[in-house]
Amino acid sequence: MFKNVFGSGFLVRTAHVVLTWIITLILFLYDTELRKQEETGQLLQPVLFVLLVLLSVLLYFAVSLMDPGFILSEENDLQFTLGVTEEQKDMIPPSTKSLRQRRCGHCLLQQPMRSKHCQTCQHCVRRYDHHCPWIENCVGERNHRWFVLYLAVQLLVLLWGLHITWTGFSYAPSWSLWLRSNGVLLAVCTLLALLALIVLLLLGSHLYLISMNITTWEFMSRHRISYLKHCGADENPFDRGAALNLWGFFCEWDSVVWEQVYFREGNDPV
């Protein structure tokens, strides 16, 4: 399920965690409402904030170390794609459409529909969305919903941190004195605002694409993807409507055989 903690993304993950806890420590050291509440014995908000930061870090590691849906075995992959067991094979009529899979030119395995080979991870990934340098891992079938949950929690932490930072700014009679006493908080506030904007855009774009049941890779490269390039600009063979798409993404945990969904809609063969 999880990759090696000390892989190629070790420095990225370490930097992320160290920066997270440094900023958290700064918010407690300066005269913010967190420190004031801590000093007066009102520990509810400080404890909740620390727990939320800890949850964001745990989700970060879960998403970055989780298997996103690597395709490692062609034999098992064929059974998964067909959605059948050994006992069911004789009960299903043969279909040349469902067997027409693209063979990866890198790892030489047959790729189920909506999968793609990641040059960085050197594996094909089911329902490939994108490779994220922030987590040094692919976002795919198994960790996509956890990635979206992580973005939501991270955005909440950043916005709460911005509010806490704002409460720590103190008055000074001149700009030079103000910068001297508030320079660190200003730097933290600027960094949090920038990160919050990035995470907000990422979360919004992912929720928008999820509501249409299309991945980032499919959205950006549909003109080069064999099973989408013949479709119209507004046509998506996997779209079941926003409500069902969101329900299926967040609430249905079983793997989907996308070939069955695709050909059920009467699309042309790929």
Short mmCIF file of C-alpha atoms in Angstrom, two decimals:
data_model
loop_
_atom_site.label_atom_id
_atom_site.label_comp_id
_atom_site.label_asym_id
_atom_site.label_seq_id
_atom_site.Cartn_x
_atom_site.Cartn_y
_atom_site.Cartn_z
CA MET A 1 0.00 0.00 0.00
CA PHE A 2 2.74 2.44 0.88
CA LYS A 3 5.99 3.27 -0.86
CA ASN A 4 9.39 3.63 0.76
CA VAL A 5 9.46 6.64 3.11
CA PHE A 6 13.09 7.33 2.18
CA GLY A 7 12.49 7.40 -1.58
CA SER A 8 13.19 10.24 -4.00
CA GLY A 9 10.67 12.54 -2.28
CA PHE A 10 12.26 12.36 1.17
CA LEU A 11 13.66 15.93 1.01
CA VAL A 12 10.37 17.35 -0.31
CA ARG A 13 8.36 15.68 2.44
CA THR A 14 10.84 16.67 5.12
CA ALA A 15 10.81 20.30 3.96
CA HIS A 16 7.00 20.32 3.97
CA VAL A 17 6.75 18.96 7.51
CA VAL A 18 9.52 21.17 8.91
CA LEU A 19 8.00 24.30 7.36
CA THR A 20 4.56 23.35 8.69
CA TRP A 21 5.73 23.02 12.29
CA ILE A 22 8.01 26.08 12.13
CA ILE A 23 5.06 28.25 11.10
CA THR A 24 2.91 26.65 13.80
CA LEU A 25 5.60 27.37 16.41
CA ILE A 26 5.85 31.01 15.26
CA LEU A 27 2.10 31.45 15.72
CA PHE A 28 2.48 30.30 19.32
CA LEU A 29 5.62 32.33 20.08
CA TYR A 30 4.34 35.72 18.89
CA ASP A 31 1.57 37.68 20.56
CA THR A 32 -1.28 36.09 18.62
CA GLU A 33 -4.66 35.04 19.96
CA LEU A 34 -3.33 31.48 20.22
CA ARG A 35 -0.66 32.55 22.69
CA LYS A 36 -3.08 34.80 24.59
CA GLN A 37 -5.58 31.97 24.99
CA GLU A 38 -2.83 29.57 26.00
CA GLU A 39 -1.58 31.98 28.66
CA THR A 40 -5.08 32.48 30.06
CA GLY A 41 -5.77 28.75 30.19
CA GLN A 42 -8.26 28.73 27.33
CA LEU A 43 -6.82 25.70 25.56
CA LEU A 44 -9.70 24.67 23.29
CA GLN A 45 -8.69 26.67 20.22
CA PRO A 46 -4.91 26.02 20.54
CA VAL A 47 -5.51 22.27 20.92
CA LEU A 48 -7.94 22.16 17.99
CA PHE A 49 -5.52 24.08 15.80
CA VAL A 50 -2.61 21.77 16.63
CA LEU A 51 -4.79 18.71 16.02
CA LEU A 52 -5.87 20.11 12.64
CA VAL A 53 -2.25 20.75 11.68
CA LEU A 54 -1.37 17.21 12.76
CA LEU A 55 -4.25 15.83 10.67
CA SER A 56 -3.01 17.73 7.62
CA VAL A 57 0.48 16.30 8.09
CA LEU A 58 -0.85 12.75 8.49
CA LEU A 59 -2.99 13.13 5.35
CA TYR A 60 0.02 14.52 3.49
CA PHE A 61 2.08 11.44 4.33
CA ALA A 62 -0.81 9.10 3.57
CA VAL A 63 -1.32 10.59 0.11
CA SER A 64 2.37 10.88 -0.70
CA LEU A 65 3.27 7.33 0.39
CA MET A 66 0.13 5.55 -0.78
CA ASP A 67 0.06 3.37 -3.87
CA PRO A 68 -1.98 5.52 -6.31
CA GLY A 69 -3.03 2.47 -8.32
CA PHE A 70 0.14 1.14 -9.92
CA ILE A 71 -0.35 -1.58 -12.55
CA LEU A 72 2.16 -4.27 -11.65
CA SER A 73 0.75 -7.48 -13.12
CA GLU A 74 -0.70 -8.03 -16.57
CA GLU A 75 -2.56 -11.22 -15.62
CA ASN A 76 -4.31 -9.65 -12.64
CA ASP A 77 -4.88 -6.48 -14.60
CA LEU A 78 -6.75 -8.33 -17.34
CA GLN A 79 -9.15 -9.86 -14.81
CA PHE A 80 -9.64 -6.47 -13.18
CA THR A 81 -10.35 -4.77 -16.51
CA LEU A 82 -12.91 -7.38 -17.55
CA GLY A 83 -14.43 -7.32 -14.07
CA VAL A 84 -14.83 -11.11 -14.01
CA THR A 85 -13.59 -14.06 -12.02
CA GLU A 86 -12.49 -17.45 -13.32
CA GLU A 87 -15.97 -18.91 -12.64
CA GLN A 88 -17.75 -16.11 -14.52
CA LYS A 89 -15.79 -16.28 -17.76
CA ASP A 90 -18.09 -18.77 -19.49
CA MET A 91 -21.17 -16.74 -18.58
CA ILE A 92 -20.10 -13.57 -20.40
CA PRO A 93 -20.30 -13.39 -24.19
CA PRO A 94 -17.00 -12.58 -25.88
CA SER A 95 -16.50 -8.97 -26.89
CA THR A 96 -13.60 -7.73 -28.97
CA LYS A 97 -14.25 -4.20 -27.76
CA SER A 98 -13.58 -4.94 -24.08
CA LEU A 99 -10.31 -6.71 -24.91
CA ARG A 100 -8.81 -3.95 -27.01
CA GLN A 101 -6.26 -2.50 -24.63
CA ARG A 102 -3.26 -0.34 -25.34
CA ARG A 103 0.10 -1.83 -24.46
CA CYS A 104 2.40 0.55 -22.62
CA GLY A 105 5.54 1.37 -24.58
CA HIS A 106 7.59 1.70 -21.39
CA CYS A 107 6.65 -1.13 -19.00
CA LEU A 108 5.04 -3.27 -21.77
CA LEU A 109 1.93 -3.99 -19.68
CA GLN A 110 -1.58 -3.68 -21.06
CA GLN A 111 -3.18 -0.47 -19.84
CA PRO A 112 -6.81 -0.44 -18.69
CA MET A 113 -8.83 2.53 -19.91
CA ARG A 114 -8.03 5.85 -18.20
CA SER A 115 -4.58 4.64 -17.10
CA LYS A 116 -1.28 6.25 -18.07
CA HIS A 117 2.42 5.60 -17.64
CA CYS A 118 4.14 8.08 -15.31
CA GLN A 119 7.68 8.87 -16.41
CA THR A 120 8.65 9.94 -12.88
CA CYS A 121 7.27 6.93 -11.01
CA GLN A 122 8.08 4.52 -13.87
CA HIS A 123 4.72 2.75 -13.51
CA CYS A 124 1.35 2.80 -15.21
CA VAL A 125 -1.34 4.23 -12.90
CA ARG A 126 -5.06 3.41 -12.96
CA ARG A 127 -7.35 6.39 -13.53
CA TYR A 128 -4.28 8.58 -13.74
CA ASP A 129 -4.89 12.21 -12.78
CA HIS A 130 -1.43 13.79 -12.57
CA HIS A 131 1.98 13.49 -10.93
CA CYS A 132 2.18 15.98 -8.08
CA PRO A 133 5.68 17.29 -7.20
CA TRP A 134 4.29 18.61 -3.91
CA ILE A 135 3.71 15.08 -2.64
CA GLU A 136 6.29 13.43 -4.95
CA ASN A 137 3.72 10.84 -5.99
CA CYS A 138 1.10 10.24 -8.62
CA VAL A 139 -2.55 11.01 -7.97
CA GLY A 140 -4.61 8.11 -9.26
CA GLU A 141 -7.48 5.77 -8.54
CA ARG A 142 -6.52 4.78 -4.99
CA ASN A 143 -5.39 8.10 -3.51
CA HIS A 144 -7.31 10.75 -5.49
CA ARG A 145 -10.12 11.16 -2.95
CA TRP A 146 -7.55 11.31 -0.14
CA PHE A 147 -5.66 13.97 -2.09
CA VAL A 148 -8.82 16.09 -2.34
CA LEU A 149 -9.50 15.59 1.39
CA TYR A 150 -5.92 16.64 2.14
CA LEU A 151 -6.36 19.81 0.06
CA ALA A 152 -9.57 20.66 1.95
CA VAL A 153 -7.93 20.17 5.37
CA GLN A 154 -4.81 22.05 4.27
CA LEU A 155 -6.90 24.98 3.05
CA LEU A 156 -8.70 25.13 6.40
CA VAL A 157 -5.34 25.12 8.23
CA LEU A 158 -3.96 27.90 6.02
CA LEU A 159 -7.02 30.14 6.36
CA TRP A 160 -7.10 29.62 10.13
CA GLY A 161 -3.37 30.34 10.27
CA LEU A 162 -3.93 33.58 8.30
CA HIS A 163 -6.53 34.69 10.83
CA ILE A 164 -4.23 33.87 13.74
CA THR A 165 -1.34 35.71 12.11
CA TRP A 166 -3.49 38.79 11.60
CA THR A 167 -4.28 38.91 15.33
CA GLY A 168 -0.57 39.05 16.15
CA PHE A 169 0.27 42.32 14.38
CA SER A 170 1.11 45.08 16.84
CA TYR A 171 1.00 48.88 16.48
CA ALA A 172 4.18 50.92 16.00
CA PRO A 173 4.62 54.70 15.50
CA SER A 174 6.68 54.29 12.30
CA TRP A 175 7.00 51.88 9.39
CA SER A 176 10.55 50.93 10.32
CA LEU A 177 9.58 50.05 13.89
CA TRP A 178 6.48 48.24 12.64
CA LEU A 179 8.51 46.11 10.23
CA ARG A 180 11.06 45.41 12.95
CA SER A 181 8.41 44.10 15.35
CA ASN A 182 6.12 42.48 12.79
CA GLY A 183 8.52 41.40 10.03
CA VAL A 184 8.40 37.70 10.83
CA LEU A 185 4.61 37.68 11.08
CA LEU A 186 4.38 39.61 7.80
CA ALA A 187 6.55 37.00 6.08
CA VAL A 188 4.43 34.20 7.55
CA CYS A 189 1.23 35.98 6.52
CA THR A 190 2.48 36.45 2.94
CA LEU A 191 3.53 32.80 2.68
CA LEU A 192 0.23 31.54 4.10
CA ALA A 193 -1.77 33.77 1.76
CA LEU A 194 0.17 32.52 -1.28
CA LEU A 195 -0.19 28.88 -0.26
CA ALA A 196 -3.88 29.34 0.53
CA LEU A 197 -4.48 30.79 -2.94
CA ILE A 198 -2.67 27.87 -4.59
CA VAL A 199 -4.53 25.26 -2.55
CA LEU A 200 -7.86 27.00 -3.16
CA LEU A 201 -7.28 26.95 -6.94
CA LEU A 202 -6.18 23.31 -6.81
CA LEU A 203 -9.16 22.24 -4.72
CA GLY A 204 -11.60 24.16 -6.87
CA SER A 205 -10.21 22.76 -10.12
CA HIS A 206 -10.26 19.19 -8.80
CA LEU A 207 -13.84 19.46 -7.56
CA TYR A 208 -14.87 20.91 -10.91
CA LEU A 209 -13.24 18.07 -12.85
CA ILE A 210 -14.61 15.46 -10.43
CA SER A 211 -18.11 16.84 -10.94
CA MET A 212 -17.65 16.09 -14.67
CA ASN A 213 -15.92 12.72 -14.03
CA ILE A 214 -12.82 13.65 -15.96
CA THR A 215 -9.20 13.62 -14.79
CA THR A 216 -6.66 16.40 -15.09
CA TRP A 217 -4.72 14.38 -17.68
CA GLU A 218 -7.87 13.73 -19.74
CA PHE A 219 -8.91 17.40 -19.52
CA MET A 220 -5.51 18.69 -20.66
CA SER A 221 -4.74 16.03 -23.28
CA ARG A 222 -8.10 14.82 -24.58
CA HIS A 223 -7.07 15.63 -28.17
CA ARG A 224 -4.29 13.02 -27.88
CA ILE A 225 -6.19 10.31 -25.95
CA SER A 226 -7.56 7.60 -28.23
CA TYR A 227 -10.85 7.05 -26.40
CA LEU A 228 -11.62 10.80 -26.13
CA LYS A 229 -10.22 12.51 -29.22
CA HIS A 230 -13.21 11.48 -31.38
CA CYS A 231 -15.66 12.93 -28.83
CA GLY A 232 -17.01 16.44 -29.12
CA ALA A 233 -15.61 19.30 -27.06
CA ASP A 234 -18.45 19.02 -24.53
CA GLU A 235 -18.85 15.24 -24.73
CA ASN A 236 -17.60 12.97 -21.95
CA PRO A 237 -18.47 9.24 -22.07
CA PHE A 238 -17.91 8.86 -18.32
CA ASP A 239 -20.17 11.74 -17.22
CA ARG A 240 -23.28 10.65 -15.25
CA GLY A 241 -24.25 14.12 -14.05
CA ALA A 242 -22.59 16.24 -11.35
CA ALA A 243 -24.44 14.70 -8.40
CA LEU A 244 -23.76 11.08 -9.41
CA ASN A 245 -20.17 11.89 -10.35
CA LEU A 246 -19.48 13.40 -6.93
CA TRP A 247 -21.29 10.56 -5.17
CA GLY A 248 -19.35 7.94 -7.10
CA PHE A 249 -16.02 9.64 -6.40
CA PHE A 250 -16.43 10.20 -2.67
CA CYS A 251 -18.84 7.43 -1.61
CA GLU A 252 -18.26 4.43 -3.90
CA TRP A 253 -15.06 2.61 -2.95
CA ASP A 254 -15.23 -0.29 -5.39
CA SER A 255 -12.99 -0.14 -8.45
CA VAL A 256 -14.83 0.77 -11.64
CA VAL A 257 -14.32 -1.11 -14.92
CA TRP A 258 -14.20 1.92 -17.18
CA GLU A 259 -14.35 -0.16 -20.38
CA GLN A 260 -17.83 -1.30 -19.39
CA VAL A 261 -18.94 2.28 -18.67
CA TYR A 262 -17.44 3.55 -21.91
CA PHE A 263 -18.91 0.94 -24.26
CA ARG A 264 -22.24 0.91 -22.45
CA GLU A 265 -22.72 4.43 -23.77
CA GLY A 266 -22.41 3.15 -27.36
CA ASN A 267 -19.13 4.88 -28.19
CA ASP A 268 -17.03 3.89 -31.13
CA PRO A 269 -14.22 1.39 -30.58
CA VAL A 270 -10.86 2.80 -29.64
#
